[in-house]
Tab-separated table of C-alpha atoms and ligand atoms in Angstrom:
chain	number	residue	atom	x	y	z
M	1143	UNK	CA	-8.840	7.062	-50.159
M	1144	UNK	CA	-10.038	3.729	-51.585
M	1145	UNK	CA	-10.205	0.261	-50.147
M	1146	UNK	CA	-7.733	-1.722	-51.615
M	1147	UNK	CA	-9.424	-4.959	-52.036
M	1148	UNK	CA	-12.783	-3.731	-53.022
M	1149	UNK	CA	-11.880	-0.323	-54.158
M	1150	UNK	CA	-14.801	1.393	-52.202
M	1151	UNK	CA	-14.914	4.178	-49.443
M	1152	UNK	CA	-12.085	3.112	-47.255
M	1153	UNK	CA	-12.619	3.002	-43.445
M	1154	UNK	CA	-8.932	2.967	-42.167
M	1155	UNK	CA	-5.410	3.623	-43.338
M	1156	UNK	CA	-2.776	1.076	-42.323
M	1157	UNK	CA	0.253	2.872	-42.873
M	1158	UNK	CA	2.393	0.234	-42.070
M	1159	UNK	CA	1.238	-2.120	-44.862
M	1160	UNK	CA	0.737	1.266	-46.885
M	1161	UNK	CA	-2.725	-0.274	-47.172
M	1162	UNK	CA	-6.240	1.069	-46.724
M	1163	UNK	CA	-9.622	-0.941	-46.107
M	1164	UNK	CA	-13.164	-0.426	-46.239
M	1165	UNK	CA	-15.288	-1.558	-43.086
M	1166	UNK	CA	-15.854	-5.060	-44.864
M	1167	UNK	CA	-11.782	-5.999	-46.166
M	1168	UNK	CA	-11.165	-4.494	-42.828
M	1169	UNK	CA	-12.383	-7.663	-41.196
M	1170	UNK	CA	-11.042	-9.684	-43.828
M	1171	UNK	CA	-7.987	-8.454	-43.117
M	1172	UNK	CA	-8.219	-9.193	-39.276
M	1173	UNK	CA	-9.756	-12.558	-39.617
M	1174	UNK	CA	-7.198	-13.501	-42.238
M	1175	UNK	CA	-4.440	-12.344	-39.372
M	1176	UNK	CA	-6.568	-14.328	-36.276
M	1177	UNK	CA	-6.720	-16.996	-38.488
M	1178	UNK	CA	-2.918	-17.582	-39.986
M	1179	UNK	CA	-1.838	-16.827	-36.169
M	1180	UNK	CA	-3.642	-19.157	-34.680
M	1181	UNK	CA	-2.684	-22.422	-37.736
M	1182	UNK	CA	0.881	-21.410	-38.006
M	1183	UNK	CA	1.673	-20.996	-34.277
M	1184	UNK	CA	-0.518	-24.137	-33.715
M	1185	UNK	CA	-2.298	-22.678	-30.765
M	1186	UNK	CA	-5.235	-24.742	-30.950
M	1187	UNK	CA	-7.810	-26.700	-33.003
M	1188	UNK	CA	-11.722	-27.000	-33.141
M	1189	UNK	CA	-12.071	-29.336	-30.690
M	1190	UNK	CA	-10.065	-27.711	-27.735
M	1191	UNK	CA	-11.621	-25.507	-25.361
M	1192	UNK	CA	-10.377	-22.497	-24.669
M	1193	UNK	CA	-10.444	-20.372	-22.093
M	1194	UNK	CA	-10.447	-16.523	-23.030
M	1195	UNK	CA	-9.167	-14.415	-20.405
M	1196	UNK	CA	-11.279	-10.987	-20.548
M	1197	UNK	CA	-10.817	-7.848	-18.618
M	1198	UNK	CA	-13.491	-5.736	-20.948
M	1199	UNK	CA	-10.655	-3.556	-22.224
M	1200	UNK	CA	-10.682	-3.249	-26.588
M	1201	UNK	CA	-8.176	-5.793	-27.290
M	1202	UNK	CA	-9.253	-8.805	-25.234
M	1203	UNK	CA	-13.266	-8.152	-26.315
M	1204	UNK	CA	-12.411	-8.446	-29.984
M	1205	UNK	CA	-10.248	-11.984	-29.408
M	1206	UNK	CA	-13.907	-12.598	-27.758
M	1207	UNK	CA	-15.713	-11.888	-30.337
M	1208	UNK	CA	-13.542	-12.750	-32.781
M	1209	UNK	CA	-12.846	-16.782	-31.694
M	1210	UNK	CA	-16.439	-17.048	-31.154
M	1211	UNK	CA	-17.559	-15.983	-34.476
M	1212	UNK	CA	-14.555	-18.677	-36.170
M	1213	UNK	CA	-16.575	-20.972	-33.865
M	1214	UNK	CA	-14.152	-21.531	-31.121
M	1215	UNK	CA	-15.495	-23.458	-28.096
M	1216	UNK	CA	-14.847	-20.862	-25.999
M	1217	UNK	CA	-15.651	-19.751	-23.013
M	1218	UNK	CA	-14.470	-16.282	-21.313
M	1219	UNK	CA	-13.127	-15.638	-17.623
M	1220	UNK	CA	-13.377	-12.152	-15.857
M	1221	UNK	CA	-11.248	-11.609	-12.612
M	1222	UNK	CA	-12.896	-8.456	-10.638
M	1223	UNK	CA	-9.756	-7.322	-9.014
M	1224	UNK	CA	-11.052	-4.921	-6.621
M	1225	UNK	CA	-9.738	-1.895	-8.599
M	1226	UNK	CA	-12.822	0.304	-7.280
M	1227	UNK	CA	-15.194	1.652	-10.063
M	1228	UNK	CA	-12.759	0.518	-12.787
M	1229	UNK	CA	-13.501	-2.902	-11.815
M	1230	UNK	CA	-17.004	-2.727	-11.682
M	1231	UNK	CA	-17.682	-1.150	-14.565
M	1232	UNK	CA	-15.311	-3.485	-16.362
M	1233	UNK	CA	-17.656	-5.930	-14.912
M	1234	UNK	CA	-21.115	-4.745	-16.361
M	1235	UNK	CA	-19.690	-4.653	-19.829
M	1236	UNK	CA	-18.227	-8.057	-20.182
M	1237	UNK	CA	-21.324	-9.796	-18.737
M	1238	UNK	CA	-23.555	-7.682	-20.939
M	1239	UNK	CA	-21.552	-8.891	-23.687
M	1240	UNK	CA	-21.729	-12.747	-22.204
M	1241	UNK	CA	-25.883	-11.997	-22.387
M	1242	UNK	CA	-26.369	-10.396	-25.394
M	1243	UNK	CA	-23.857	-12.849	-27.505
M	1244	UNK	CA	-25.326	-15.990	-25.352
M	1245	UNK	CA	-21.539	-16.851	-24.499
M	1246	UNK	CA	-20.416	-18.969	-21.399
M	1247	UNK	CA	-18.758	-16.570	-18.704
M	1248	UNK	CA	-16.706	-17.746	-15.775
M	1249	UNK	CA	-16.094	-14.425	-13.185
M	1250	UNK	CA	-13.616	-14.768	-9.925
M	1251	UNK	CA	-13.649	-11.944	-7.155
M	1252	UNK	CA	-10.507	-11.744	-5.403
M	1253	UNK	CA	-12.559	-9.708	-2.432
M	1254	UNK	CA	-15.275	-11.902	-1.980
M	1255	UNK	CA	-13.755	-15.382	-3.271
M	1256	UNK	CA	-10.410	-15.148	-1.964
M	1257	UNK	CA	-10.634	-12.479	0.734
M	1258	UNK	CA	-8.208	-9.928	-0.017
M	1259	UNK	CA	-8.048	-6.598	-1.839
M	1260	UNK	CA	-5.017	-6.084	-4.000
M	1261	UNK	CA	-4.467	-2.343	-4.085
M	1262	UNK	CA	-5.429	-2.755	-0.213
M	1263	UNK	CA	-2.767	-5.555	0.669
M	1264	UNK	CA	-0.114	-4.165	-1.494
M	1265	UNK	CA	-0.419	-0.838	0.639
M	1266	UNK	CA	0.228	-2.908	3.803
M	1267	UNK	CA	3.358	-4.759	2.423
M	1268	UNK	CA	4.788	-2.409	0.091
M	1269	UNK	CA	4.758	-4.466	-3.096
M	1270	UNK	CA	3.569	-2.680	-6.290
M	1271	UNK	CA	-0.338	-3.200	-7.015
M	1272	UNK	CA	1.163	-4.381	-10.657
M	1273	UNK	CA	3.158	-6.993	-9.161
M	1274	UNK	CA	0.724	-8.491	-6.920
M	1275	UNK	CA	-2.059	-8.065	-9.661
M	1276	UNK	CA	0.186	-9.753	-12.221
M	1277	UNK	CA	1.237	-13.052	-9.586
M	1278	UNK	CA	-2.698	-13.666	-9.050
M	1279	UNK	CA	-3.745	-13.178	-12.355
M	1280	UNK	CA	-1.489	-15.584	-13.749
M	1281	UNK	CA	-2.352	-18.096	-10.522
M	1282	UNK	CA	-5.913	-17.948	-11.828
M	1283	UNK	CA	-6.005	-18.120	-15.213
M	1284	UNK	CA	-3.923	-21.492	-15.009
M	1285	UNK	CA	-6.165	-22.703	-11.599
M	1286	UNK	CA	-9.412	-22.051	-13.587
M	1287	UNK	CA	-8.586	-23.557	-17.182
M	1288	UNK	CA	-7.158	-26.646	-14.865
M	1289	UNK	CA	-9.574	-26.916	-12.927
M	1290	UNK	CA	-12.385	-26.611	-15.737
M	1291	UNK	CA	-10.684	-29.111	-17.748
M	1292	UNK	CA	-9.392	-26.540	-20.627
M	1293	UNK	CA	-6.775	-27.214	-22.926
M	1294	UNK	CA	-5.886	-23.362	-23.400
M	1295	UNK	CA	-5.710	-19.710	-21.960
M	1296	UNK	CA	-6.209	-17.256	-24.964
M	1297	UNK	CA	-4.966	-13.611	-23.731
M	1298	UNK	CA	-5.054	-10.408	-25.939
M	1299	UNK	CA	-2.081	-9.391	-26.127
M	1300	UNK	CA	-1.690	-7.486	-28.987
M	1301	UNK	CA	1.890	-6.323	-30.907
M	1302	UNK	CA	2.566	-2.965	-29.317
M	1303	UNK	CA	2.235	-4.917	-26.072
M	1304	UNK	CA	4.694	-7.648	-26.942
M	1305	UNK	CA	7.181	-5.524	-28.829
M	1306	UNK	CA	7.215	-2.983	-26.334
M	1307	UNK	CA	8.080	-6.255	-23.057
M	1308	UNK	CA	10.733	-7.061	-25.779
M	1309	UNK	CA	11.962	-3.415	-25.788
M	1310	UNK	CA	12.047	-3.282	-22.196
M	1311	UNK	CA	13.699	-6.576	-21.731
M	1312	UNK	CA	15.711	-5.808	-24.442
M	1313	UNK	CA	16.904	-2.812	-21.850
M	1314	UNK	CA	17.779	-4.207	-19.395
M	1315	UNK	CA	19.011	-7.738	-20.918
M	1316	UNK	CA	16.462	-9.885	-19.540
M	1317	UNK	CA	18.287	-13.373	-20.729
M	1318	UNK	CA	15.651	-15.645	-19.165
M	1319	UNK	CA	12.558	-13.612	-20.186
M	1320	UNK	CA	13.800	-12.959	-24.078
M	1321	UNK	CA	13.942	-16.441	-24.372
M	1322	UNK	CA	10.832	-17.326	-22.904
M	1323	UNK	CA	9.004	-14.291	-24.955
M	1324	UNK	CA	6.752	-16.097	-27.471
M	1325	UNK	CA	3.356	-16.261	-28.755
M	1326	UNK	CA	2.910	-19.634	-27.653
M	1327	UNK	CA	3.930	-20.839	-24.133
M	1328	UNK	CA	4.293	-24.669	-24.173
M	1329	UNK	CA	2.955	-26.581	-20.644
M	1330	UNK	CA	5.804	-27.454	-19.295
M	1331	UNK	CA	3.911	-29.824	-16.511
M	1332	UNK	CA	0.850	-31.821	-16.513
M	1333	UNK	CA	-0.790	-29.063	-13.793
M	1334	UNK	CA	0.139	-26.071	-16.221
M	1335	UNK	CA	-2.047	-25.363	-18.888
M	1336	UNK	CA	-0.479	-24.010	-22.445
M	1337	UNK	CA	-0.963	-20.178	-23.007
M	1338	UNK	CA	-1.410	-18.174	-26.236
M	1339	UNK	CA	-2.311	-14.998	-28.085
M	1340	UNK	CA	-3.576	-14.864	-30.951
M	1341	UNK	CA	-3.490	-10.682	-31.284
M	1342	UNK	CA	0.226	-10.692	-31.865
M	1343	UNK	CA	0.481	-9.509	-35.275
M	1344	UNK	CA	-2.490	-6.871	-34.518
M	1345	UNK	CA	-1.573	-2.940	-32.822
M	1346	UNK	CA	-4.057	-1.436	-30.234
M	1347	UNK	CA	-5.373	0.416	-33.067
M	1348	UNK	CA	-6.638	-2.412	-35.420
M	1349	UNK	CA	-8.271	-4.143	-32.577
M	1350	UNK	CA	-9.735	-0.738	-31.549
M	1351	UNK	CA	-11.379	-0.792	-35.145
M	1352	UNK	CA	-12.374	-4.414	-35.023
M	1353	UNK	CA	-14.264	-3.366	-31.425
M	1354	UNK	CA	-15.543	0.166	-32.852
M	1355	UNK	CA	-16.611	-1.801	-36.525
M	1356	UNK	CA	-18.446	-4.662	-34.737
M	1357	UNK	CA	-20.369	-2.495	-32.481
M	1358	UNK	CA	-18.700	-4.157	-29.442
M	1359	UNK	CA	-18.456	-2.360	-26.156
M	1360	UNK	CA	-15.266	-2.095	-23.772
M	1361	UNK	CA	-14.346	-0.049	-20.985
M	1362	UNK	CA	-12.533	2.907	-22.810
M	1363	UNK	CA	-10.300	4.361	-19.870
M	1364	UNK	CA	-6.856	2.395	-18.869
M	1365	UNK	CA	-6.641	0.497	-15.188
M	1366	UNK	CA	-5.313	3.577	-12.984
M	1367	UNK	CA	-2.395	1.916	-11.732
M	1368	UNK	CA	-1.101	1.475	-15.725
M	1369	UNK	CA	-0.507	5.443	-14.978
M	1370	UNK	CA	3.319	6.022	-15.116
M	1371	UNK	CA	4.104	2.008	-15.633
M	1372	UNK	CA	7.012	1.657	-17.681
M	1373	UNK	CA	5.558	-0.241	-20.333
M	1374	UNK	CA	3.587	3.099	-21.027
M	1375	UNK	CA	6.750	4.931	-21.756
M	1376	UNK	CA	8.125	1.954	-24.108
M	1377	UNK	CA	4.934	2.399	-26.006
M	1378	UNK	CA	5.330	5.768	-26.595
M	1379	UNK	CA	9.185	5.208	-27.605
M	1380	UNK	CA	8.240	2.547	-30.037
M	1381	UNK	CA	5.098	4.495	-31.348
M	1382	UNK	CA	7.484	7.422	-32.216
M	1383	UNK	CA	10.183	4.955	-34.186
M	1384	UNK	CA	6.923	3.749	-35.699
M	1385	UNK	CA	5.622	7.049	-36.851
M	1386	UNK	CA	9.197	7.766	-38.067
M	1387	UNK	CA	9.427	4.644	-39.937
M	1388	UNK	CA	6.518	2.492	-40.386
M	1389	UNK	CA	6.596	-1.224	-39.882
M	1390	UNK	CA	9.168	-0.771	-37.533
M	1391	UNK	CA	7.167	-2.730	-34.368
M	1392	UNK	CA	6.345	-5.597	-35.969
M	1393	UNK	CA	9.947	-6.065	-37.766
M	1394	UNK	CA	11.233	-5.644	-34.470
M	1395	UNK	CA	8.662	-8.821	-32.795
M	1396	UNK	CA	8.723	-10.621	-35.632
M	1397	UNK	CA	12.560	-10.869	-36.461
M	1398	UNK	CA	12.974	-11.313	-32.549
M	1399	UNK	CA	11.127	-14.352	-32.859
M	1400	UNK	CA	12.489	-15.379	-36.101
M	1401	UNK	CA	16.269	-15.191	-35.618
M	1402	UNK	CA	16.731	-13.499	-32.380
M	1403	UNK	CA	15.348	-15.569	-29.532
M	1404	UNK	CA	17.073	-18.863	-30.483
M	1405	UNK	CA	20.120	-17.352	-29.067
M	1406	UNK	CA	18.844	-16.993	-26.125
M	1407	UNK	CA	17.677	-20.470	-25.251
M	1408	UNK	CA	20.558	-21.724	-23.051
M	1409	UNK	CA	19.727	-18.761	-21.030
M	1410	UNK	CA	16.119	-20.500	-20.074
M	1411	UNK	CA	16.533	-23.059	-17.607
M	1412	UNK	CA	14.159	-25.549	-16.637
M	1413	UNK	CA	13.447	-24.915	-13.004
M	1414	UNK	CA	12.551	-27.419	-10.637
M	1415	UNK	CA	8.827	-27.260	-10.671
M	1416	UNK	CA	6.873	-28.908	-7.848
M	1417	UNK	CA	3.191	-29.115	-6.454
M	1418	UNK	CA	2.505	-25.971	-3.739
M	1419	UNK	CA	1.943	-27.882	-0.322
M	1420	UNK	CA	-1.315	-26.026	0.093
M	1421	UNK	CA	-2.715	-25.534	-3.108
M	1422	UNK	CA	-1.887	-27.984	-5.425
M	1423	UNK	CA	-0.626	-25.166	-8.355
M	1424	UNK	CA	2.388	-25.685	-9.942
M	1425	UNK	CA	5.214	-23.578	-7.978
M	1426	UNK	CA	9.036	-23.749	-7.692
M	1427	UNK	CA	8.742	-23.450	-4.027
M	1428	UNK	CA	7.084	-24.808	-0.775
M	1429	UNK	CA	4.222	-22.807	-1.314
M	1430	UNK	CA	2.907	-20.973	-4.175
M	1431	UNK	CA	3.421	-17.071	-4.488
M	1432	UNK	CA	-0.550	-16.708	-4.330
M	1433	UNK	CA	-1.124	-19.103	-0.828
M	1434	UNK	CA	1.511	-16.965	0.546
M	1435	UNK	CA	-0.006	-13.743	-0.211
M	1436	UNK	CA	-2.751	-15.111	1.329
M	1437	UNK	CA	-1.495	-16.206	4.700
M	1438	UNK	CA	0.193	-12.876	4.733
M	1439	UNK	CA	-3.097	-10.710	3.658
M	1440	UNK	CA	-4.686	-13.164	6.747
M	1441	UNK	CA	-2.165	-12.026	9.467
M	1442	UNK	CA	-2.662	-8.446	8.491
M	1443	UNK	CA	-6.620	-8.881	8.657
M	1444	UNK	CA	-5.911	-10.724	12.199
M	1445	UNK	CA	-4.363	-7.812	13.434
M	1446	UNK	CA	-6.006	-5.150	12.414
M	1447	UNK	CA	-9.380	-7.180	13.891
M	1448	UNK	CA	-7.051	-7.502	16.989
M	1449	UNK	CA	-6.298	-3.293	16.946
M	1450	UNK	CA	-9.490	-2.430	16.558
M	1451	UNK	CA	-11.034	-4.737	19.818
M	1452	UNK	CA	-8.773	-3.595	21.811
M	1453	UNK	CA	-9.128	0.147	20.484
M	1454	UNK	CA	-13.025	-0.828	21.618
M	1455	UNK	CA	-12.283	-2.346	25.056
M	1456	UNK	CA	-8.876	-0.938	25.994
R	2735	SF4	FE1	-3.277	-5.073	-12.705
R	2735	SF4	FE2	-1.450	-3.139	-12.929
R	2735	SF4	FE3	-2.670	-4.101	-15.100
R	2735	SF4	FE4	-4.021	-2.607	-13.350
R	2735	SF4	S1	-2.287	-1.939	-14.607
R	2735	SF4	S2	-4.719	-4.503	-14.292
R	2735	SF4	S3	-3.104	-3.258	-11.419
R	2735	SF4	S4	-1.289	-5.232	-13.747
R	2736	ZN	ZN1	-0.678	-22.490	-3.422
């Protein structure tokens, strides 16, 4: 098969732009997508700094590499989550990447900054490790960009990601979360910063070519509580509908956004938003979902200290 740019050796088949591309158009191709994302969703300029959330899985290492090579000001942020050896090893490869591409690294640890281990706490209270995971992620990457004065959180969310949360919320007629479903998510208060992703037209496969082209390293093995998460199965749905007809994901996304999530806007209300008494973040209640997983990952500690002394002197 021949590239159909240059006409040499192709590397890759897209099937669904019946298109194939040597190593070199390839990452014409991608830039070209990157770059048209990024202008026509007017995510951000040359002069704002942006704040690249990385967890050293394929996608979010090529928006890395990719936004510093356009020339971004960019700088990345890791959260170790505690997920055992997936964690660490995640870890290791982003900050080898930070050394070997000189590029400014920010990395939290919810165990050792914040006390508390996710998979550990959600155990004791019986919420899914997804859930809690999800809360502080999203608590962080607003508190650090804030806090570091940065005008934007990149993510790498790529299409089969955002067309299969549109298929699931499709399902179940999520009204308030199809109409909040965009590439761009506006700040919507002085203390929340605005939110993008620039991956949306790319699959899981194009960035895994980008990564595997560019020589870039990632952590090849999914998070092991992704095992059996529904999103999984809305993947494989939509990869079959793809496979059957090609071009369906990205008809589905794109015409969603197009003429489908307007009618959905009086279904996204403006809630009250207010500062959390202890932490500042923007919450809609008293206290932020993240200060009170705290307090309640601090009783448990206090009693299990207070089990095991008097297990010790009974
Ligand atoms: Fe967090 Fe769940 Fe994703 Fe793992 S799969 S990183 S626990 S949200
Ligand atoms: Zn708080």
């Amino acid at each position: 098969m021949r590239c159909r740019r240059c006409g040499d050796k192709a590397e890759i088949y897209l099937k669904r732009h019946n298109a194939a591309f040597c190593n070199d158009c390839f990452q014409v191709y991608y830039s070209e997508q990157v770059r048209k994302n990024i202008r026509r969703e007017k995510m951000f300029g040359s002069k704002d700094r942006v704040l690249v959330v990385v967890s050293g899985g394929k996608d979010s290492m090529a928006l890395w590499h990719k936004l510093l090579k356009e020339g971004y000001d960019v700088t990345a942020m890791y959260i170790n989550l505690g997920i055992g050896d997936y964690s660490d090893r995640s870890q290791e490869i982003v900050e080898r990447f930070s050394e070997e591409y000189e590029a400014p690294l920010i990395v939290r640890n919810i165990e050792k900054d914040y006390g508390f281990n996710i998979p550990r706490l959600a155990r004791e209270i019986r919420r899914s490790t997804c859930s809690l995971c999800g809360t502080i992620k999203r608590y962080l990457f607003n508190k650090v960009a804030l806090d570091g004065g940065f005008d934007v959180v990149a993510t790498g969310h790529n299409l089969d990601d955002e067309a299969a949360t549109l298929f699931g919320n499709v399902l179940s007629w999520q009204e308030g979360y199809l109409a909040r479903q965009s590439p761009v998510l506006p700040s919507t208060h002085p203390k929340l910063v605005k939110k993008v992703k620039p991956l949306f037209t790319l699959t899981e496969r194009e960035n895994l070519a980008y990564v595997l082209f560019n020589g870039i390293s990632f952590i090849h093995e999914e998070c092991p509580h992704a095992l059996g998460a529904s999103s999984i199965l809305y993947k494989e749905v939509l990869n079959q509908l793809e496979e059957a007809s090609p071009g369906t994901k990205q008809r589905f996304l794109t015409n969603f956004l197009k003429k489908g999530r307007k009618n959905f806007e009086a279904c996204s209300e403006t809630p009250d938003l207010r500062e959390c008494s202890i932490c500042g973040q923007v919450t809609t209640a008293e206290v932020c979902s993240f200060c009170r997983l705290r307090q309640m990952a601090e009783k448990k500690k206090m009693k299990a200290d207070l089990w095991a002394q008097e297990s010790e002197n009974p």
